[in-house]
Every structure is written in C-alpha cells, then in structure tokens.
CSV table of C-alpha atoms in Angstrom, one decimal:
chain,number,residue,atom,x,y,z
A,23,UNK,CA,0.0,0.0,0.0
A,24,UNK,CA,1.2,3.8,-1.2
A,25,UNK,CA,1.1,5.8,1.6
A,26,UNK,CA,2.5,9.1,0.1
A,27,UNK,CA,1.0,9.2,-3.7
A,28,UNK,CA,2.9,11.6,-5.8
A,29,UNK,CA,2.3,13.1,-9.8
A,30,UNK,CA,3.0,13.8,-12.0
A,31,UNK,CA,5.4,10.8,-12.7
A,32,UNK,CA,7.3,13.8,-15.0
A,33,UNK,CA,6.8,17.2,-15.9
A,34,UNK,CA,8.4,19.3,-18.6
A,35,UNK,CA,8.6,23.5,-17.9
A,36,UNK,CA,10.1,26.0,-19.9
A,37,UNK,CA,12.4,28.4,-18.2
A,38,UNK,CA,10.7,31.0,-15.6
A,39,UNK,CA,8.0,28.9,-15.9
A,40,UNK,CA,6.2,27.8,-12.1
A,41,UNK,CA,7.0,23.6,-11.7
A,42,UNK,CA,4.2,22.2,-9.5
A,43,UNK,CA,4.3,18.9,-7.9
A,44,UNK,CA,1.7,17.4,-6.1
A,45,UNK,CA,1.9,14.8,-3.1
A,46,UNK,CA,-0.9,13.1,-1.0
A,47,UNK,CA,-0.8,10.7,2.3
A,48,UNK,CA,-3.2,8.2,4.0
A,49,UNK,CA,-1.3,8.1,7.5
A,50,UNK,CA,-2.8,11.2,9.7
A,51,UNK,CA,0.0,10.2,12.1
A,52,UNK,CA,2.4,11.6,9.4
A,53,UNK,CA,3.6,15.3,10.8
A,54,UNK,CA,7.0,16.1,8.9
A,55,UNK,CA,6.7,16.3,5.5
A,56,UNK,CA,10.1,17.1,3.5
A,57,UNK,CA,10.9,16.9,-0.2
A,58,UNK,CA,14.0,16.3,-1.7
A,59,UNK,CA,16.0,16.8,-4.8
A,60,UNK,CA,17.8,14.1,-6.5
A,61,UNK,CA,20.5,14.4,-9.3
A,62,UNK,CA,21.8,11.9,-11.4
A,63,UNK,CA,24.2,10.2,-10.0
A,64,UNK,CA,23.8,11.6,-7.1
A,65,UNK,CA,21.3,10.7,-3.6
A,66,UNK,CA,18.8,12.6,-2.6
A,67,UNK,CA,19.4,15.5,-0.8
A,68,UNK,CA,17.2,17.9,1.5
A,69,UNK,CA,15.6,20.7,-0.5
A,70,UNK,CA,12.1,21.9,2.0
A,71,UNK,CA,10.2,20.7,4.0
A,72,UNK,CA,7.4,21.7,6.5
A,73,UNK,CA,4.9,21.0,9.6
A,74,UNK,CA,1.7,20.3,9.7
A,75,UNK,CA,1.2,23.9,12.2
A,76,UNK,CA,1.5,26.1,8.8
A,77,UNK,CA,-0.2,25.8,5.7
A,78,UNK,CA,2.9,27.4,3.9
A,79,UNK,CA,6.6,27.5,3.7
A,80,UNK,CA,8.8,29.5,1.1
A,81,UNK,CA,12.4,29.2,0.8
A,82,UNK,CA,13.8,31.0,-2.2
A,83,UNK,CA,12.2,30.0,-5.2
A,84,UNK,CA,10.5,27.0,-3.8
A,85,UNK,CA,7.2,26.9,-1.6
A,86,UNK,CA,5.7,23.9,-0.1
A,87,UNK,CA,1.3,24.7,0.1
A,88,UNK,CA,0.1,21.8,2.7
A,89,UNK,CA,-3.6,21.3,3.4
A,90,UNK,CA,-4.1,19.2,6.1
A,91,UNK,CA,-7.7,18.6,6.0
A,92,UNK,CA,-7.2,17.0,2.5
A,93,UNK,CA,-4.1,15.6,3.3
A,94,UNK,CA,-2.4,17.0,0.7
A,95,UNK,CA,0.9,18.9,0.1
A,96,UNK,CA,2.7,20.3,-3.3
A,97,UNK,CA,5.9,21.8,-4.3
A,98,UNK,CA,6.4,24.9,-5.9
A,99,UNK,CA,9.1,25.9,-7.9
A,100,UNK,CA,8.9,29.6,-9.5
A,101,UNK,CA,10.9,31.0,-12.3
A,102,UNK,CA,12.2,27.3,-13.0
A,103,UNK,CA,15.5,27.1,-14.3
A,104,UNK,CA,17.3,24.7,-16.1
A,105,UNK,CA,19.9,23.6,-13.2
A,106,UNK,CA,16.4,22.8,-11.6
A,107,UNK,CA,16.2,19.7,-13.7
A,108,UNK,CA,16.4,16.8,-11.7
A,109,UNK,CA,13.5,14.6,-9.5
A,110,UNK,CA,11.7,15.3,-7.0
A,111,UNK,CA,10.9,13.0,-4.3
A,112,UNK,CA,8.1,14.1,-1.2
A,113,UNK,CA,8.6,12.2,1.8
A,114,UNK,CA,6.3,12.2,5.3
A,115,UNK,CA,7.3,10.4,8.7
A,116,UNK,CA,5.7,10.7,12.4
A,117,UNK,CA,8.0,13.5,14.4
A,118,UNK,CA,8.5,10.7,17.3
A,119,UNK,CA,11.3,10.6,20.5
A,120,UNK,CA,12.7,7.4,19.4
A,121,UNK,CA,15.8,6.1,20.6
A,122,UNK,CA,18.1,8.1,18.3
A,123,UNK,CA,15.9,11.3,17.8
A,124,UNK,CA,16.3,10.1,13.7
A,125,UNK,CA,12.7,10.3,11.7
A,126,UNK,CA,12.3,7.0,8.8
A,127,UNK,CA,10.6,9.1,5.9
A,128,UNK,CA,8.3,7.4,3.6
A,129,UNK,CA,9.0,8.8,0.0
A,130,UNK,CA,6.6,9.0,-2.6
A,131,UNK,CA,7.7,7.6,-6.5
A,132,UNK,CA,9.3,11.0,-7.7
A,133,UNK,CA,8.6,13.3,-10.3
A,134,UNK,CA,11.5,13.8,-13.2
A,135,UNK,CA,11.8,17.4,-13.6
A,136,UNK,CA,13.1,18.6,-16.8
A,137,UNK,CA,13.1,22.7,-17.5
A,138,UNK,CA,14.1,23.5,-21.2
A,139,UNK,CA,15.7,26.8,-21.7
B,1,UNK,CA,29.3,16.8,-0.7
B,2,UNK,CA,27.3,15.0,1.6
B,3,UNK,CA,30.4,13.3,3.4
B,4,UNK,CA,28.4,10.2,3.0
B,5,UNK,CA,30.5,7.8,0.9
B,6,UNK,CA,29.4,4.6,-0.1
B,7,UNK,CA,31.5,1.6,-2.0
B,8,UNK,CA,31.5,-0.5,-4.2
B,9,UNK,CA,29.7,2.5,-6.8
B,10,UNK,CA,28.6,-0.1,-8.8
B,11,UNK,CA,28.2,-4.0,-8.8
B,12,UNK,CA,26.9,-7.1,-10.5
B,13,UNK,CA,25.9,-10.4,-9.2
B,14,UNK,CA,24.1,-13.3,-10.3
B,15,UNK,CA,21.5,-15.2,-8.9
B,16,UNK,CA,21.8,-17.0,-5.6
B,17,UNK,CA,25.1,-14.8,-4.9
B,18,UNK,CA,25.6,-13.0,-1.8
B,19,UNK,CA,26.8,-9.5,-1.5
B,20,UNK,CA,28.3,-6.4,1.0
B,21,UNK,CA,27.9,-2.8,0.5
B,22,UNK,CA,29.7,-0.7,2.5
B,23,UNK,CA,29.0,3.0,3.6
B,24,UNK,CA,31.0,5.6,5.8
B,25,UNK,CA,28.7,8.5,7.7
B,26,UNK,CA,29.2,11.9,7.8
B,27,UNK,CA,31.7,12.7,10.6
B,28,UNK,CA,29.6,13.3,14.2
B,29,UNK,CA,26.8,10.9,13.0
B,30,UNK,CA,25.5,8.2,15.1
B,31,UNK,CA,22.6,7.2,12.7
B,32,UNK,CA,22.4,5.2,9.7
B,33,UNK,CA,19.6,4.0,7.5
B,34,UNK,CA,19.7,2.2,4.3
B,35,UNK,CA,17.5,2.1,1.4
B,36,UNK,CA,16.6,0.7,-1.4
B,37,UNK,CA,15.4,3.1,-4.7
B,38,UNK,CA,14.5,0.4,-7.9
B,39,UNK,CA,14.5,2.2,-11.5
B,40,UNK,CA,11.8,5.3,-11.5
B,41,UNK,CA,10.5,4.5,-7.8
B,42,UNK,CA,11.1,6.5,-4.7
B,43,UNK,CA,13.6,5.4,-2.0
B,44,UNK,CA,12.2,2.2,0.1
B,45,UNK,CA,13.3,2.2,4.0
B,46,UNK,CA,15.0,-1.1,4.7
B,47,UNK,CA,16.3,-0.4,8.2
B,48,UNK,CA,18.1,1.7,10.6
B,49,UNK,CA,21.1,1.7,13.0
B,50,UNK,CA,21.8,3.6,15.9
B,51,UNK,CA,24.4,3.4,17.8
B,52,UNK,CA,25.6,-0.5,16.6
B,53,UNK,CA,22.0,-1.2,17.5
B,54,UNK,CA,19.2,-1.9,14.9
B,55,UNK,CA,16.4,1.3,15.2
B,56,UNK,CA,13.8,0.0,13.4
B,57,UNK,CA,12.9,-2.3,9.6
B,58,UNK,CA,11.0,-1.7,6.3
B,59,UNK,CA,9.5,-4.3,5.0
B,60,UNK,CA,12.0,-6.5,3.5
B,61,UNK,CA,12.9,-10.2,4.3
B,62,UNK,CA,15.6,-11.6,6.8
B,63,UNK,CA,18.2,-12.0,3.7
B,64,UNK,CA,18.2,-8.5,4.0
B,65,UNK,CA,21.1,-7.8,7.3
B,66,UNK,CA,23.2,-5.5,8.4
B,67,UNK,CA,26.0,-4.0,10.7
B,68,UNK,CA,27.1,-0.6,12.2
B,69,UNK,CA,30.6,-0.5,13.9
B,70,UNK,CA,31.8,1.4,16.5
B,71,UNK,CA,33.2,4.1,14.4
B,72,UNK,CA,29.2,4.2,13.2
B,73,UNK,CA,30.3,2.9,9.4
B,74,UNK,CA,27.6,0.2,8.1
B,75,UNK,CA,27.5,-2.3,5.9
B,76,UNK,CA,24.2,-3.8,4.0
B,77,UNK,CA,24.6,-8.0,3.7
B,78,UNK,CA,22.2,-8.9,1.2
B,79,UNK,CA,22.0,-13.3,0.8
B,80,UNK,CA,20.7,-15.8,-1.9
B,81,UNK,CA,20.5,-13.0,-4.6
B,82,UNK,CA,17.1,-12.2,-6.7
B,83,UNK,CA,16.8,-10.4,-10.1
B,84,UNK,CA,14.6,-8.3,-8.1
B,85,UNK,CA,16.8,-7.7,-6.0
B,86,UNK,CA,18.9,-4.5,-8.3
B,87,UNK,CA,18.3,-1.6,-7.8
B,88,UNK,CA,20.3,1.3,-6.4
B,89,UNK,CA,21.1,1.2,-2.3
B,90,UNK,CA,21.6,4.2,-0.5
B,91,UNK,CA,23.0,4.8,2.9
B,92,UNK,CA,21.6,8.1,4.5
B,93,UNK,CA,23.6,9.2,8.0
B,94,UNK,CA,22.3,11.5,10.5
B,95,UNK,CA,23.0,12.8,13.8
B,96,UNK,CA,20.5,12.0,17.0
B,97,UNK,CA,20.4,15.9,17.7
B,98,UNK,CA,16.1,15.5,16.4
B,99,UNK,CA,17.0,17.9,13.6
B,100,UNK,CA,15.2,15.9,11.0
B,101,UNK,CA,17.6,15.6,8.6
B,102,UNK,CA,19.6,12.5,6.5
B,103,UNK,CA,22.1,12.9,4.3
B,104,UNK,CA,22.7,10.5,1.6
B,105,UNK,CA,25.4,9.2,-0.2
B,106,UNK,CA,25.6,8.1,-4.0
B,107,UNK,CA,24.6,5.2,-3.4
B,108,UNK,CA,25.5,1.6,-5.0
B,109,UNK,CA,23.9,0.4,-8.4
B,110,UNK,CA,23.6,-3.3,-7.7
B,111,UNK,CA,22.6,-5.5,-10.9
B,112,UNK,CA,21.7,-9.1,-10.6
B,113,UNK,CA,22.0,-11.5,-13.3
C-alpha cells in the first residue's frame, strides 16, 4: 500500500516557468513532511520541507502549500530554471522521541523534472 | 558533498550470490539508514542503526542484514541474490540531535543477473 502518492510521474517546464508537484498521504499520524531533490548520480538531498502547524513554507524559489484537512501537500518551484532539472521526491514520517531522535521518511515515487531553456 | 560515501559504486551479481555494501557517515553521525530506490520508484526504507543497534525495519525479508561499527560505518549484507533484488542502495547518516535531517550518499547500483 502507497502511503504518500505523488504526480505527475514527469513534468516538462520552460524556463521561468512555475513547476508544480503534487503529493498526498493516508497516514494522519504523518507530521513532517520534506521533499527532496535528486540528481543523477547523485542521492537525494534535503531541498524543503514543512509542519503540519503552517499551511505554507517558502524558501527562495520554492514553496511547499500543505492542506491538512485533504491531506495533501505540493511543491512549488517559481521562475524554473534549467539547473532545476532533476526529480523530486516528497517524503512524510511521524515526528516521534525514538531512541536516536532520527525520523524514517516514507517517500513518494518522484517526479522527473526537466526545465528547457 | 554530503560526506556520505558509499562503496563499491557499482556492482553485478548473479542469482543466488551473496553480497556487501559498504557505507562511511558523515563525521559526528550516530545514525544510519539504508534504502533501497528500484528504476523510476522513490527510496524504500530497509532499516536503521543507531548506535551498533538496529532502530527500526522496512518491510523486507531476513536475507536483507546488516552491521554498524563502532566508528558508526555500516554495511548492508544482502543473501541468496534475486533479479529483483537491483536496484540502487543508498546509505543516509544523521546525527540523533532531532534535527530531521539524512544525508545521503551516491549510493551503490547493484545488478543481478
């Protein structure tokens, strides 16, 4: 079973152009929701990520929108730009005080980013 | 750089075959998880490692084992080989300070034959 269902599976933008990913989990325990940014090559690395307390988070170019009610969370990337091109993975876990203090994210399937110029 | 490094980069196997990866965390980290990412699917949680101790399992069978040493490097031990089994297998290292965040090395592309 999916918990976190993410699409589009790719998306094609031209340059300046606004990326939008979408994301959507089952668990209501989930309360960390991160994305992250994987180059070929290359793992995954942190890009944004947010709690469930605020509705929306903007770092730089890219703004996570979450709606809790509908479970539901997207990634915005504005003025997209070619160096953008990579995937995009969302994640979710449950914020707990386990031995170790370290969160297990479950990631949704990616979405292949490719910005033309 | 993630500090992360993982070996061997890439790796083939056949059937039945038994294999290590190995990864080295970031300096100050305690934590290690492993995962496995298949062609076009997100990263799958296999388990974690804290402190030489395991921290919790993904769904994946007992073939599936690993190690964390003192100096909190890891290794993945993967028995009796399935085509299924390639994919790529990522090591992530964090620290137990509750900030949230992995970081991830390259990973290893294992292919079974």
């Amino acid at each position: 079973q999916q918990q976190v269902k993410q699409s589009p599976q790719s998306l094609i933008v031209q340059k300046g152009g606004i990326s939008i990913i979408n994301c959507a989990y089952e668990n209501t325990a989930f309360d960390y929701f991160p994305w992250y940014q994987q180059f070929p090559g290359k793992g995954p690395a942190l890009l944004i990520a947010i709690r469930p307390d605020v509705s929306e988070k903007k770092e730089g170019r890219f703004t996570i929108s979450f709606n809790k009610s509908a479970k539901q969370f997207s990634l915005h990337i504005m003025d997209s730009q070619p160096g953008d091109s990579a995937t995009y993975f969302c994640a979710a876990s449950i914020e707990e005080a386990a031995s170790g203090g370290s969160y297990i994210p479950t990631f949704g399937r990616g979405t292949s980013l490719i910005v033309h110029p | 750089e993630t500090g992360v490094t993982q070996s061997p980069t890439h790796l083939i196997k056949t059937r039945g075959q038994q294999v290590t990866l190995r990864c080295s965390s970031q300096s100050g980290h305690n934590t290690v998880s492993w995962y496995q990412q298949a062609l076009g699917q997100g990263p799958q949680f296999i388990f974690q490692y804290y402190r030489e101790e395991e921290n919790g399992r993904g769904n994946f069978p007992p073939r599936f084992s690993g190690l964390q040493f003192p100096n909190y490097s890891s290794e993945l031990n993967v028995n009796a080989l399935e085509l299924d089994d390639s994919a790529l297998y990522l090591c992530a290292s964090s620290s137990d300070r509750g900030d949230n965040i992995q970081y991830f090395g390259a990973g290893t592309r294992l292919s079974v034959l």
